[in-house]
Amino acid sequence: SAVISQKPSRDICQRGTSLTIQCQVDSQVTMMFWYRQQPGQSLTLIATANQGSEATYESGFVIDKFPISRPNLTFSTLTVSNMSPEDSSIYLCSVNRDQTYFGPGTRLLVL
Amino acid sequence: SQQGEEDPQALSIQEGENATMNCSYKTSINNLQWYRQNSGRGLVHLILIRSNEREKHSGRLRVTLDTSKKSSSLLITASRAADTASYFCATDEDSWGKLQFGAGTQVVVTP
């Protein structure tokens, strides 16, 4: 199994600002994944974060908007930059062991 | 981008009835997973079925997988009000844990 924590659990931000979301796993993993869930929608993969290399972004997501850090094998951050109301979503990280485990999510509201 | 389609989009049933939802996907997969989400809360992993498996059971849940048709179904038997949630299928092409989610089925179970 895997225990994943995320900080913050929720935040309300002003447009134009940035927010960094942290994801901590209880043991080492090779890959960590970041997802976005817009209101009333399903989950969409943003990027894959590997330790020691740049993240790999999915179509429609770019590093300037969603910079990711992966400083070690148990931790990653996702920054949502220059936010607009359209960025209001739940952001989740996940890791894979015998199955995929998700963090509790960060609920972001941009005003 | 999303890998699959789910149908129906919404399902309303009474307690004790069975609920069936379907998921179709586009590419070859290593495994397919089903998740439940209550009211925008965290994801709960229900079942993982591998590409070489055809059927799997867990309690009141039964999942089938037809790789020739690129489709899966989730059956919830003897539904309860507590089964009210959104259900998502997610495919993993290479077992790394990089998931592509379907659009989801919203299930409402009335007493």
Coordinates of C-alpha atoms in Angstrom, one line a residue:
Chain A
S1 CA 0.0 0.0 0.0
A2 CA 1.0 3.7 0.0
V3 CA 0.0 6.6 2.1
I4 CA 0.0 9.9 0.4
S5 CA -0.6 13.3 1.9
Q6 CA -1.1 16.6 0.1
K7 CA -0.8 20.2 1.3
P8 CA -2.8 22.4 1.3
S9 CA -6.0 20.5 1.4
R10 CA -7.8 23.5 0.0
D11 CA -7.1 27.1 -0.8
I12 CA -8.8 30.2 -2.2
C13 CA -6.5 32.3 -4.3
Q14 CA -6.7 35.6 -6.3
R15 CA -6.3 35.5 -10.1
G16 CA -2.8 36.2 -11.2
T17 CA -1.1 34.5 -8.2
S18 CA 0.5 31.1 -8.0
L19 CA 0.0 28.2 -5.6
T20 CA 2.4 25.4 -4.9
I21 CA 0.9 22.0 -3.9
Q22 CA 2.9 19.5 -2.1
C23 CA 2.6 15.7 -2.3
Q24 CA 4.4 13.4 0.1
V25 CA 4.5 9.6 -0.1
D26 CA 5.3 7.3 2.8
S27 CA 8.0 5.4 0.9
Q28 CA 10.1 5.7 -2.3
V29 CA 8.5 5.5 -5.7
T30 CA 9.9 6.0 -9.1
M31 CA 7.1 7.9 -10.7
M32 CA 4.6 10.3 -9.3
F33 CA 1.6 11.6 -11.3
W34 CA -0.4 14.8 -11.1
Y35 CA -4.1 15.0 -12.1
R36 CA -6.6 17.8 -12.4
Q37 CA -10.3 17.3 -11.8
Q38 CA -12.4 20.3 -12.9
P39 CA -15.8 20.8 -11.4
G40 CA -18.2 18.1 -12.4
Q41 CA -15.6 16.5 -14.6
S42 CA -13.4 13.4 -14.6
L43 CA -9.7 13.3 -13.9
T44 CA -7.2 14.5 -16.5
L45 CA -3.5 13.6 -16.2
I46 CA -1.3 16.7 -16.1
A47 CA 2.2 15.2 -16.0
T48 CA 4.5 12.5 -14.8
A49 CA 7.2 13.4 -12.4
N50 CA 10.4 11.4 -12.2
Q51 CA 13.2 12.1 -9.8
G52 CA 16.2 13.7 -11.4
S53 CA 14.6 14.6 -14.7
E54 CA 12.1 17.0 -16.0
A55 CA 8.5 16.2 -15.8
T56 CA 6.7 14.8 -18.8
Y57 CA 3.6 16.8 -19.7
E58 CA 0.4 15.6 -21.3
S59 CA -1.1 17.4 -24.3
G60 CA -2.6 20.7 -23.3
F61 CA -0.4 21.2 -20.2
V62 CA 2.8 23.2 -20.3
I63 CA 5.7 23.6 -17.9
D64 CA 5.3 27.4 -17.7
K65 CA 1.8 27.0 -16.3
F66 CA 2.3 23.9 -14.2
P67 CA 6.0 23.7 -13.1
I68 CA 6.7 20.5 -11.2
S69 CA 9.6 19.6 -8.9
R70 CA 10.7 16.1 -7.8
P71 CA 13.6 16.6 -5.5
N72 CA 13.6 13.1 -4.1
L73 CA 11.8 9.7 -4.3
T74 CA 9.1 10.6 -1.8
F75 CA 8.1 14.1 -2.6
S76 CA 6.9 16.3 -5.4
T77 CA 5.4 19.7 -5.9
L78 CA 3.0 21.1 -8.5
T79 CA 2.7 24.9 -9.0
V80 CA -0.3 26.4 -10.6
S81 CA 1.0 29.7 -12.0
N82 CA -0.7 32.9 -12.9
M83 CA -4.0 31.5 -11.9
S84 CA -7.4 32.3 -13.5
P85 CA -10.8 31.1 -12.4
E86 CA -10.6 28.3 -15.0
D87 CA -7.9 26.8 -12.8
S88 CA -10.4 26.1 -10.0
S89 CA -10.2 22.4 -9.7
I90 CA -9.1 19.6 -7.4
Y91 CA -5.5 18.6 -8.0
L92 CA -4.4 15.1 -7.0
C93 CA -1.2 13.3 -7.0
S94 CA -0.8 9.5 -7.3
V95 CA 1.7 6.8 -7.2
N96 CA 1.7 3.2 -8.4
R97 CA 2.5 0.1 -6.4
D98 CA 0.4 -3.0 -6.8
Q99 CA -2.3 -0.6 -7.7
T100 CA -2.6 3.2 -8.1
Y101 CA -3.0 5.2 -4.9
F102 CA -4.2 8.8 -4.9
G103 CA -3.7 11.5 -2.4
P104 CA -6.7 13.2 -0.8
G105 CA -6.5 16.1 -3.3
T106 CA -6.1 19.9 -3.1
R107 CA -9.3 21.8 -3.7
L108 CA -8.4 25.1 -5.3
L109 CA -10.8 28.0 -5.9
V110 CA -9.5 31.0 -7.9
L111 CA -11.5 34.2 -7.6
Chain B
S1 CA -7.1 13.7 -22.8
Q2 CA -9.5 10.9 -21.8
Q3 CA -9.1 7.4 -23.0
G4 CA -12.6 6.1 -22.7
E5 CA -16.3 6.7 -22.7
E6 CA -18.6 5.5 -20.0
D7 CA -22.3 4.9 -20.2
P8 CA -24.7 5.7 -19.0
Q9 CA -23.6 9.2 -17.8
A10 CA -26.2 8.9 -15.0
L11 CA -28.1 6.1 -13.4
S12 CA -30.9 6.3 -10.9
I13 CA -32.0 3.1 -9.2
Q14 CA -33.7 1.9 -6.0
E15 CA -32.1 0.1 -3.2
G16 CA -31.8 -3.6 -3.8
E17 CA -31.6 -3.2 -7.6
N18 CA -28.5 -3.9 -9.6
A19 CA -26.5 -1.2 -11.3
T20 CA -24.5 -1.7 -14.4
M21 CA -22.1 0.7 -16.1
N22 CA -19.9 0.3 -19.1
C23 CA -16.6 1.7 -20.1
S24 CA -15.0 1.6 -23.5
Y25 CA -11.4 2.6 -24.4
K26 CA -9.3 3.1 -27.4
T27 CA -5.8 1.7 -27.1
S28 CA -4.3 -1.6 -25.8
I29 CA -4.0 -1.7 -22.0
N30 CA -2.1 -3.5 -19.3
N31 CA -5.0 -3.1 -16.8
L32 CA -8.2 -1.3 -16.2
Q33 CA -9.3 0.0 -12.8
W34 CA -12.6 1.2 -11.4
Y35 CA -12.9 4.0 -8.8
R36 CA -15.6 5.5 -6.8
Q37 CA -15.9 9.1 -5.7
N38 CA -18.4 10.5 -3.3
S39 CA -19.4 14.1 -3.9
G40 CA -16.1 15.4 -5.1
R41 CA -14.2 13.8 -2.3
G42 CA -11.2 11.4 -2.6
L43 CA -11.0 8.5 -5.0
V44 CA -11.6 5.0 -3.7
H45 CA -10.0 2.2 -5.6
L46 CA -12.6 -0.6 -6.2
I47 CA -11.1 -3.2 -8.5
L48 CA -8.1 -3.7 -10.9
I49 CA -8.5 -6.2 -13.7
R50 CA -5.5 -7.1 -15.9
S51 CA -5.7 -7.5 -19.6
N52 CA -5.4 -11.3 -19.3
E53 CA -8.3 -11.5 -17.0
R54 CA -12.0 -11.6 -18.1
E55 CA -13.9 -11.3 -14.8
K56 CA -13.2 -10.3 -11.3
H57 CA -15.3 -10.1 -8.1
S58 CA -15.1 -8.1 -5.0
G59 CA -18.0 -8.3 -2.5
R60 CA -21.0 -6.9 -4.4
L61 CA -18.9 -5.8 -7.3
R62 CA -18.3 -7.7 -10.5
V63 CA -16.1 -6.4 -13.3
T64 CA -15.7 -7.9 -16.7
L65 CA -13.2 -7.0 -19.4
D66 CA -13.4 -7.8 -23.1
T67 CA -10.1 -6.7 -24.7
S68 CA -11.3 -7.7 -28.2
K69 CA -14.1 -5.1 -27.8
K70 CA -12.0 -2.7 -25.7
S71 CA -14.7 -2.6 -23.1
S72 CA -15.4 -3.2 -19.4
S73 CA -18.4 -3.3 -17.2
L74 CA -19.0 -2.8 -13.5
L75 CA -21.9 -4.4 -11.9
I76 CA -23.0 -3.5 -8.4
T77 CA -25.5 -6.0 -7.0
A78 CA -28.1 -5.3 -4.4
S79 CA -27.3 -1.6 -4.3
R80 CA -27.5 0.5 -1.2
A81 CA -28.0 4.2 -0.6
A82 CA -24.3 4.4 0.4
D83 CA -23.4 3.3 -3.2
T84 CA -24.5 6.8 -4.4
A85 CA -21.4 8.2 -6.0
S86 CA -19.6 8.8 -9.3
Y87 CA -17.8 5.8 -10.7
F88 CA -14.8 6.1 -13.0
C89 CA -13.0 3.6 -15.1
A90 CA -9.3 4.2 -15.8
T91 CA -6.9 2.4 -18.1
D92 CA -3.2 1.8 -17.6
E93 CA -1.4 1.1 -20.9
D94 CA 1.9 -0.1 -19.4
S95 CA 1.3 -0.8 -15.7
W96 CA 3.3 2.3 -14.6
G97 CA 0.3 3.9 -13.0
K98 CA -0.2 6.5 -15.7
L99 CA -4.0 6.5 -15.9
Q100 CA -6.5 7.7 -18.5
F101 CA -9.9 8.2 -17.0
G102 CA -13.3 7.8 -18.5
A103 CA -15.9 10.5 -18.1
G104 CA -17.7 8.7 -15.3
T105 CA -21.1 7.5 -14.4
Q106 CA -23.1 9.2 -11.7
V107 CA -25.1 6.7 -9.7
V108 CA -28.0 7.7 -7.4
V109 CA -29.5 5.0 -5.2
T110 CA -32.8 5.9 -3.5
P111 CA -34.1 4.2 -0.5

